[in-house]
C-alpha positions as a printed NumPy array, in Angstrom:
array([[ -44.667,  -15.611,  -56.472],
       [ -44.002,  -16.076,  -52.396],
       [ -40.821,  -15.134,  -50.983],
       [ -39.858,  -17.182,  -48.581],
       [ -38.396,  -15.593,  -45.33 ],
       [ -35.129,  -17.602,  -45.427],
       [ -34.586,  -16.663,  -48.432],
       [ -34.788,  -13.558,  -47.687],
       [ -32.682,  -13.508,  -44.472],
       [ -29.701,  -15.169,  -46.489],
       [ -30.282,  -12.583,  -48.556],
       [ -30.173,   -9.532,  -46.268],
       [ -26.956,  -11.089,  -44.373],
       [ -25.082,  -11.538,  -47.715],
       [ -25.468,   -7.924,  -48.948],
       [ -24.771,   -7.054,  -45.568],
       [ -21.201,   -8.933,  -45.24 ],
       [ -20.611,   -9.281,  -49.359],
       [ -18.774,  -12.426,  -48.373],
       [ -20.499,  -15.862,  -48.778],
       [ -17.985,  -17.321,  -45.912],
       [ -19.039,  -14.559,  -43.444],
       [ -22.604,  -14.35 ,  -44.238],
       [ -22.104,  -18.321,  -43.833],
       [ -20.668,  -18.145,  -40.29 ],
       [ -23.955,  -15.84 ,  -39.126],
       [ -26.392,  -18.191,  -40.683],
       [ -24.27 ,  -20.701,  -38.987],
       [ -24.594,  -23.114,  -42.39 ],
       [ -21.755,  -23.826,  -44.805],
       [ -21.198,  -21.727,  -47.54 ],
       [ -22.081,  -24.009,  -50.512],
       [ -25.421,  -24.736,  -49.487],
       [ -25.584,  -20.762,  -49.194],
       [ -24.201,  -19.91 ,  -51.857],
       [ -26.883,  -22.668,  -53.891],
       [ -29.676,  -21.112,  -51.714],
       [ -28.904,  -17.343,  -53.042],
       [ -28.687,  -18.659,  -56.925],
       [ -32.293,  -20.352,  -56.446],
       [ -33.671,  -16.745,  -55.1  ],
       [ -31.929,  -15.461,  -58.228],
       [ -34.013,  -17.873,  -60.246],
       [ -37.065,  -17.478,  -58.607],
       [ -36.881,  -13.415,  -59.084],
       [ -35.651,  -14.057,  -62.135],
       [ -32.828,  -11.041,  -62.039],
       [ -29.2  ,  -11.21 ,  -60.756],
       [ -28.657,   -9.912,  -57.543],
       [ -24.847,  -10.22 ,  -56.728],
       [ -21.278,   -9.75 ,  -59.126],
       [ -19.462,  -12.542,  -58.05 ],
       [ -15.715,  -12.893,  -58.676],
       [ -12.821,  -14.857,  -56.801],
       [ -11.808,  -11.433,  -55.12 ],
       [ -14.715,   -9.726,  -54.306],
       [ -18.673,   -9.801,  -54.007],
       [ -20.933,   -6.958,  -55.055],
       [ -24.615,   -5.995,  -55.559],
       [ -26.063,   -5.303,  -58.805],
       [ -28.588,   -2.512,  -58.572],
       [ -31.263,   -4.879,  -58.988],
       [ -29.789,   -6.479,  -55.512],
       [ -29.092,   -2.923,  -54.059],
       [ -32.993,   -2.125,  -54.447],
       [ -34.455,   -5.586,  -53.341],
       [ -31.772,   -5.255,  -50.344],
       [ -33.894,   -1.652,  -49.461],
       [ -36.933,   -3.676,  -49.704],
       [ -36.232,   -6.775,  -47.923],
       [ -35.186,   -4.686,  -44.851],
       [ -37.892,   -3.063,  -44.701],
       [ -40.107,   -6.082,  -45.502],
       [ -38.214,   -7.51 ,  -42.101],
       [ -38.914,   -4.788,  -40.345],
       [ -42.902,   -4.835,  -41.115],
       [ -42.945,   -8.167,  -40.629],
       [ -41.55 ,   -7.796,  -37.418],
       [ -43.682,   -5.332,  -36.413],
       [ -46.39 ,   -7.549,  -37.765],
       [ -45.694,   -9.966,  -35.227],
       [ -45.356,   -7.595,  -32.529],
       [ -48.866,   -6.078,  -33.087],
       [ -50.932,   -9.624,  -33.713],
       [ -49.194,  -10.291,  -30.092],
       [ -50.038,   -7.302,  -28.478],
       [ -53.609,   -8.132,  -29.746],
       [ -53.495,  -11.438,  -28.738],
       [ -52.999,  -10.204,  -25.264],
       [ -55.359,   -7.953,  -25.359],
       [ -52.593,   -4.575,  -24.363],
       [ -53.577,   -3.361,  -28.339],
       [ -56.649,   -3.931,  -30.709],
       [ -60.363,   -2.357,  -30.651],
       [ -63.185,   -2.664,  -29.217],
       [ -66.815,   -1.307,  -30.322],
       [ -68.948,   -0.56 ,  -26.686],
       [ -72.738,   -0.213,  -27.292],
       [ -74.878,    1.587,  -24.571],
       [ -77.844,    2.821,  -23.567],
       [ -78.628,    5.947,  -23.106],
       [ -78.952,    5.658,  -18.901],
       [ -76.057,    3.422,  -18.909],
       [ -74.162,    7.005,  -19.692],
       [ -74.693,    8.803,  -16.382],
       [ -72.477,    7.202,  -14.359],
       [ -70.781,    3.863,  -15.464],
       [ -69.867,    4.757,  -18.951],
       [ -67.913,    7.316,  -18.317],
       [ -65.999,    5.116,  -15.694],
       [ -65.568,    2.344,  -18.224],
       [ -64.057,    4.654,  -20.562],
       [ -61.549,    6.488,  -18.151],
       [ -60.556,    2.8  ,  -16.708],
       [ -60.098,    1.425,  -19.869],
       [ -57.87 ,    4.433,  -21.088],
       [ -55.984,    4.118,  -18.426],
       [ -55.549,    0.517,  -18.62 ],
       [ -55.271,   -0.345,  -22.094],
       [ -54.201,    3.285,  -23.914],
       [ -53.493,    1.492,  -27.239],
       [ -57.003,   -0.203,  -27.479],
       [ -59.373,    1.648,  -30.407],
       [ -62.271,    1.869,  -28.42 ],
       [ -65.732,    2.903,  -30.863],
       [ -69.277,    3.865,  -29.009],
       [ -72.725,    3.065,  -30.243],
       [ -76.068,    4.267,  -28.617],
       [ -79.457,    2.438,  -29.152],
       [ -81.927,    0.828,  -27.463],
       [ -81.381,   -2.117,  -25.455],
       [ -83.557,   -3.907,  -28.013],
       [ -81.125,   -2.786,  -30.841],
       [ -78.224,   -3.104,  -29.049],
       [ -79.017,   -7.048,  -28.202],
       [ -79.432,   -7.275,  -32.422],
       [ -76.275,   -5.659,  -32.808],
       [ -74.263,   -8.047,  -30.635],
       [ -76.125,  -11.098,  -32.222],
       [ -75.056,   -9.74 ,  -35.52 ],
       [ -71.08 ,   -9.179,  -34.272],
       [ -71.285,   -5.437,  -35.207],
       [ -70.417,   -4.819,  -31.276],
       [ -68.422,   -6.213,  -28.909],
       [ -69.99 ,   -5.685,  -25.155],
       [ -73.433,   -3.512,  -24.384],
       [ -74.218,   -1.676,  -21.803],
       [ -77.733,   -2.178,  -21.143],
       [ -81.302,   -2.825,  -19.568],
       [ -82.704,   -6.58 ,  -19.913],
       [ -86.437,   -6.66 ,  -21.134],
       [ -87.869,   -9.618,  -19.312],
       [ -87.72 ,  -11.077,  -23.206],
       [ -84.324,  -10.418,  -23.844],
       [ -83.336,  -13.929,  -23.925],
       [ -80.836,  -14.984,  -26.744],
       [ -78.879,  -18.109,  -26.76 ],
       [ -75.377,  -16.305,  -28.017],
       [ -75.786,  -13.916,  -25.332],
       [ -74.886,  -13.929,  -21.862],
       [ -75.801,  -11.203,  -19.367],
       [ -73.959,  -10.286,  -15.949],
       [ -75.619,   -7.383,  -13.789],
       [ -73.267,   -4.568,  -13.423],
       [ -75.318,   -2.547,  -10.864],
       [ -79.172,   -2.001,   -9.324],
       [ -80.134,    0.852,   -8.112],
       [ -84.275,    2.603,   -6.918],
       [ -86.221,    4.392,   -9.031],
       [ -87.529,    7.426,   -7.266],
       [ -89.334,   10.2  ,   -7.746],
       [ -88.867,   13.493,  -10.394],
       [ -90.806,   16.423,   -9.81 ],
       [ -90.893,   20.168,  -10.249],
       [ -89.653,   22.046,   -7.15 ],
       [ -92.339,   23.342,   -7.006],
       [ -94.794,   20.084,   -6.485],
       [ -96.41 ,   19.28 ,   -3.253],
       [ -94.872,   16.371,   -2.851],
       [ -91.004,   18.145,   -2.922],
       [ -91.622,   18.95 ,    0.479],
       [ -91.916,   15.787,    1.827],
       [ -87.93 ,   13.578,    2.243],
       [ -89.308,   10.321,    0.786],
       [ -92.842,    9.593,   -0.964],
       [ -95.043,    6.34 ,   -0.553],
       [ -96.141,    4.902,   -3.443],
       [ -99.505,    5.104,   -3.173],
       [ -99.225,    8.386,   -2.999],
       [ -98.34 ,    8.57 ,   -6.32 ],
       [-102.572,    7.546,   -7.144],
       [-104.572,    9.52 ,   -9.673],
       [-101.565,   12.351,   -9.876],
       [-100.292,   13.24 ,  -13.795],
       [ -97.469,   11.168,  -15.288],
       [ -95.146,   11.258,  -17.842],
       [ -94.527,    7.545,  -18.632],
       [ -92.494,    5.535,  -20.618],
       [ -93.022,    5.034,  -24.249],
       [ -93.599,    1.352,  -24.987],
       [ -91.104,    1.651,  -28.455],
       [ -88.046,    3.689,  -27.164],
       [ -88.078,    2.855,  -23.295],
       [ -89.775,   -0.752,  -22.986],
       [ -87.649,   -1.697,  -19.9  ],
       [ -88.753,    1.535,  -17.869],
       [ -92.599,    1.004,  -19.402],
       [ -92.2  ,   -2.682,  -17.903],
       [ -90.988,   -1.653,  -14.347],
       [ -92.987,    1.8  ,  -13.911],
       [ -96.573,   -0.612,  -14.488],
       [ -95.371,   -3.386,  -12.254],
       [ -95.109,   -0.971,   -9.416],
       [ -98.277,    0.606,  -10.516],
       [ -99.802,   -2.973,  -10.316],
       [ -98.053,   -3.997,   -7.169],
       [ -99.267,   -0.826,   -5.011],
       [-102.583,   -0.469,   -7.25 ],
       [-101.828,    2.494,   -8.423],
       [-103.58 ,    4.403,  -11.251],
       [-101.567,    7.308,  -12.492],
       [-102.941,    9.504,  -15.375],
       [-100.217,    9.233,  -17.995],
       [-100.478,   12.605,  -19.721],
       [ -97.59 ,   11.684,  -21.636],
       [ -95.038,    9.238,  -23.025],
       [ -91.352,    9.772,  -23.703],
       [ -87.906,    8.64 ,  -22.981],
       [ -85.108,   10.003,  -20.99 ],
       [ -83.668,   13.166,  -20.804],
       [ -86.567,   14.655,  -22.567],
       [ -88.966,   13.234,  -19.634],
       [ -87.157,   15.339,  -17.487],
       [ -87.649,   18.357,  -20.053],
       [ -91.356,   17.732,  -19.591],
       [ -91.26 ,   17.259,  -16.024],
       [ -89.342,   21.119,  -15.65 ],
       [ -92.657,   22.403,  -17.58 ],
       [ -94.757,   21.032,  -15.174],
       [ -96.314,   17.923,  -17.362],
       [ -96.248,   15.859,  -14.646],
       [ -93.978,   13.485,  -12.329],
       [ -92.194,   10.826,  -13.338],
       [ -90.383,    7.832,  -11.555],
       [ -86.715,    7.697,  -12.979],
       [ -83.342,    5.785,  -12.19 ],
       [ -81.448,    7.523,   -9.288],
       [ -78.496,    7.908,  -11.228],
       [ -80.443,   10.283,  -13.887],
       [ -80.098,   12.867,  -10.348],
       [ -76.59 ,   13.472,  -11.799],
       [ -78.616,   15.465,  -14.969],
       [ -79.748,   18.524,  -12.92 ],
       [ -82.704,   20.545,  -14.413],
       [ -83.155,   23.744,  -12.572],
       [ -86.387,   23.005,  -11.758],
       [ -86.551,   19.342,  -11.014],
       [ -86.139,   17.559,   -7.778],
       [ -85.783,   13.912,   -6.675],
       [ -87.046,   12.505,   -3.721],
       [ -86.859,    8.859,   -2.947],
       [ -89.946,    6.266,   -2.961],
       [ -90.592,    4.823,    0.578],
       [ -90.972,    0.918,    1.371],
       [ -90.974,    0.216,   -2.558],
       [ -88.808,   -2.608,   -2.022],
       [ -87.633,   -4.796,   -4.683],
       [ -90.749,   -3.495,   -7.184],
       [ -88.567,   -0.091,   -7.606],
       [ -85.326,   -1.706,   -8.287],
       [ -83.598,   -1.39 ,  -11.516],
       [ -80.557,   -2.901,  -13.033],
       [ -78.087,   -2.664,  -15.716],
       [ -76.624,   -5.384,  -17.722],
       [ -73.845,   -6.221,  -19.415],
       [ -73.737,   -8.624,  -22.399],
       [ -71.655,  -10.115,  -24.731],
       [ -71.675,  -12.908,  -27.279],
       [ -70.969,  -16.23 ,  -25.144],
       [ -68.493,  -16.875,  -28.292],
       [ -66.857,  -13.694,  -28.078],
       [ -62.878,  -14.514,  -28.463],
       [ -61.407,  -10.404,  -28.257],
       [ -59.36 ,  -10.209,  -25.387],
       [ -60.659,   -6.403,  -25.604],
       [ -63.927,   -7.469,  -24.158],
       [ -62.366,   -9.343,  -20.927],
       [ -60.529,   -6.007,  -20.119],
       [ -63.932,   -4.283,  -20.367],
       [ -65.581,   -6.841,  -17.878],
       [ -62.308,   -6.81 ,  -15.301],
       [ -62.816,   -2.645,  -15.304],
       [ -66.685,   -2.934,  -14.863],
       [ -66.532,   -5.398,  -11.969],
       [ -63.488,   -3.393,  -10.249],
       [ -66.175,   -0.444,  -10.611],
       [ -69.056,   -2.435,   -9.241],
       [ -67.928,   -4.951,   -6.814],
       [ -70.871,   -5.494,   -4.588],
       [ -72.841,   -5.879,   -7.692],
       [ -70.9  ,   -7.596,  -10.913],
       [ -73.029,  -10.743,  -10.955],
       [ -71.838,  -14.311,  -12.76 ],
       [ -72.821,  -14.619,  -16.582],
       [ -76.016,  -15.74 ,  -17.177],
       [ -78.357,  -16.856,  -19.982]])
């Protein structure tokens, strides 16, 4: 059985007054047709909710319980309507924020504290993965917006991509290494010295970039081993080798690792982080999160792209 709201209302304002003519004059109707409308809700409930006489109007206890129930069935409903605006506009709702792992050193955290401040009443959930996984798990709706790098076969026709920032790759050494003394490094002289590289599974984007700069200054590093960030920089601390690493991983300080920069790389050691979202994408949520990331990243924030 569906109660129907104006129904209910007459309801509400006729307990309220216990007078049909007053409860009339606020519906601003006449009081036949209300007093018709309230013996149809009696019918359709099937129990009588007012004791009707020619002095005097009073609620039966079934009508005294469904009056406690209606108000409060108002009251939700209004609140109902309240919160599918507020999500509507985006000021309330949730919002599920994948990332990868070097997205968190320094525009993460910035998303987060924006959007906070911005949008308190948002439910905002975090999920790290690869960017592999993380392009899946938009496909698939299970998040809203990623944070991450773009394979060069990351292509997928939901998706769009906008580049939230690009940054060097430079150089991560013990303090200790030769090479620390010097302010910036050329690239070749990176030749024949022990690597830790990027593992083709868990850091494909890295992998990718790190061997087109190998190719593009001929270099031929001796990859001692392969692993994925922080733990590279674990390795580099116990003298494994050097690696080449985002600038922004200089805000995770091992005691003893240094960075130095990479000199006349160009555009071969540049590096940049996406973010993507399903081109369909309808949460209001997500446009907040792409307003805060471009305020962060002005020079930057690129258009969407496929």
């Amino acid at each position: 059985m569906i109660l129907h709201s104006r129904s209910i209302e007459a309801f509400i304002v006729v307990a309220e007054e216990l007078h049909f003519g007053n409860a009339a004059k606020r519906l601003h109707m006449s009081q036949p047709p209300l007093s018709q409308q309230i013996r149809r809700f009696e019918e359709e409930i099937g129990a009588q909710l007012f004791v009707r006489s020619t002095r005097s109007v009073k609620l039966t206890p079934a009508g005294a319980m469904l009056l406690k129930k209606a108000k409060q069935l108002a009251t939700d409903g209004q609140l109902a309507v309240l919160a599918v605006r507020r999500t509507a506009s985006g000021e309330s709702g949730s919002l599920t924020i994948g990332f990868t792992s070097t997205a968190a050193y320094q525009f993460l955290p910035k998303l987060l504290a924006g959007y906070h401040t911005r949008r308190p009443d948002i439910a905002l959930t975090l999920k790290e993965d690869l960017s592999a996984n993380l392009i899946i798990l938009l496909a698939e709706e299970k998040i809203d917006l990623a944070l991450l790098r773009r394979p060069a076969a990351a292509n997928h026709a939901s998706l769009i991509f906008s580049r939230v920032s690009q940054e060097n790759m430079c150089v991560a050494m013990q303090n200790c290494h030769p090479l620390a003394r010097q302010e910036s490094i050329a690239p070749r002289q990176l030749h024949g010295l022990p690597f830790v590289g990027y593992s083709a599974e868990t850091a494909l984007y890295f992998r990718e970039k790190t061997q087109s700069l190998f190719a593009h200054f001929q270099i031929q590093p001796d990859i001692v081993h392969e692993s994925v960030m922080p733990t590279l920089l674990a390795l580099i601390e116990a003298g494994a080798g050097i690696a080449l690493v985002p600038e922004s991983a200089a805000h995770l300080r091992p005691a003893g690792v240094c960075y130095r920069p990479l000199k006349d790389a160009g555009a071969t050691a540049a590096i940049d982080l996406y973010c993507a979202q399903r081109r369909d994408d309808s949460n209001p949520a997500t446009q907040t999160a792409r307003e805060i990331l471009q305020a962060i990243t002005p020079p930057f924030f690129s258009p969407p792209s496929t």
